GROMACS .gro file of C-alpha atoms in nm:
model
   80
    1MET     CA    1   0.856  -0.824   0.269
    2LEU     CA    2   0.583  -0.573   0.193
    3CYS     CA    3   0.241  -0.740   0.190
    4ALA     CA    4  -0.096  -0.591   0.104
    5GLU     CA    5  -0.403  -0.806   0.157
    6ARG     CA    6  -0.758  -0.742   0.036
    7ILE     CA    7  -0.708  -0.370  -0.024
    8THR     CA    8  -1.021  -0.177  -0.116
    9LEU     CA    9  -1.011   0.199  -0.160
   10GLU     CA   10  -1.305   0.426  -0.230
   11LEU     CA   11  -1.258   0.794  -0.314
   12GLY     CA   12  -1.543   1.032  -0.384
   13GLY     CA   13  -1.797   0.750  -0.383
   14ARG     CA   14  -1.601   0.562  -0.651
   15THR     CA   15  -1.413   0.234  -0.596
   16ILE     CA   16  -1.052   0.286  -0.701
   17LEU     CA   17  -0.904  -0.043  -0.576
   18HIS     CA   18  -1.114  -0.352  -0.511
   19ASP     CA   19  -0.997  -0.654  -0.309
   20MET     CA   20  -0.639  -0.647  -0.439
   21SER     CA   21  -0.337  -0.815  -0.285
   22LEU     CA   22   0.035  -0.775  -0.340
   23ALA     CA   23   0.358  -0.923  -0.205
   24ALA     CA   24   0.692  -0.754  -0.275
   25ARG     CA   25   1.010  -0.925  -0.154
   26ALA     CA   26   1.307  -0.732  -0.020
   27GLY     CA   27   1.588  -0.710  -0.274
   28ALA     CA   28   1.357  -0.785  -0.567
   29VAL     CA   29   1.229  -0.542  -0.828
   30THR     CA   30   0.851  -0.511  -0.832
   31ALA     CA   31   0.675  -0.311  -1.104
   32ILE     CA   32   0.323  -0.171  -1.085
   33VAL     CA   33   0.198  -0.103  -1.437
   34GLY     CA   34  -0.133  -0.005  -1.592
   35PRO     CA   35  -0.305   0.260  -1.799
   36ASN     CA   36  -0.370   0.616  -1.679
   37GLY     CA   37  -0.638   0.624  -1.411
   38SER     CA   38  -0.607   0.257  -1.318
   39GLY     CA   39  -0.512   0.325  -0.953
   40LYS     CA   40  -0.131   0.292  -0.953
   41THR     CA   41  -0.068   0.612  -0.756
   42SER     CA   42  -0.357   0.537  -0.519
   43LEU     CA   43  -0.207   0.193  -0.453
   44LEU     CA   44   0.135   0.343  -0.380
   45ARG     CA   45  -0.025   0.589  -0.137
   46VAL     CA   46  -0.193   0.301   0.045
   47LEU     CA   47   0.132   0.101   0.051
   48THR     CA   48   0.321   0.395   0.208
   49GLY     CA   49   0.049   0.471   0.464
   50GLU     CA   50  -0.034   0.810   0.313
   51THR     CA   51  -0.391   0.697   0.236
   52VAL     CA   52  -0.600   0.470   0.456
   53ALA     CA   53  -0.794   0.190   0.286
   54ALA     CA   54  -0.983  -0.121   0.388
   55GLY     CA   55  -0.761  -0.427   0.410
   56ARG     CA   56  -0.417  -0.480   0.559
   57VAL     CA   57  -0.070  -0.355   0.464
   58ARG     CA   58   0.238  -0.477   0.651
   59LEU     CA   59   0.609  -0.410   0.615
   60GLU     CA   60   0.778  -0.710   0.774
   61GLN     CA   61   0.568  -0.738   1.093
   62LEU     CA   62   0.477  -0.368   1.122
   63ALA     CA   63   0.133  -0.245   1.017
   64VAL     CA   64   0.150   0.037   0.762
   65HIS     CA   65  -0.082   0.328   0.842
   66PRO     CA   66  -0.039   0.701   0.915
   67ARG     CA   67  -0.019   0.648   1.293
   68ALA     CA   68   0.289   0.426   1.246
   69ALA     CA   69   0.489   0.688   1.051
   70ALA     CA   70   0.770   0.722   1.310
   71ALA     CA   71   0.823   0.346   1.341
   72LEU     CA   72   0.806   0.300   0.964
   73ALA     CA   73   1.066   0.574   0.908
   74THR     CA   74   1.331   0.356   1.074
   75ARG     CA   75   1.274   0.080   0.814
   76ARG     CA   76   1.194   0.250   0.484
   77GLY     CA   77   1.201   0.578   0.296
   78VAL     CA   78   0.943   0.727   0.062
   79LEU     CA   79   1.046   0.959  -0.221
   80PRO     CA   80   0.748   1.118  -0.401
   0.00000   0.00000   0.00000
């Protein structure tokens, strides 16, 4: 399971994501929808560890952040 808890992301002095949480189960389809500029791409970058934000993102029991890239690569792939 991919879990994001209390994610807050600020870019350029502007809050892009505020206190959001998400749980995506393995084998299930999860859709992230919203209008242009609503933060969908920013959220995906946080979920993949490409962008660091306040809060916590975990894939199974592994913390998702740029320093964990090698360990994460054994469990998931990211296609931009």
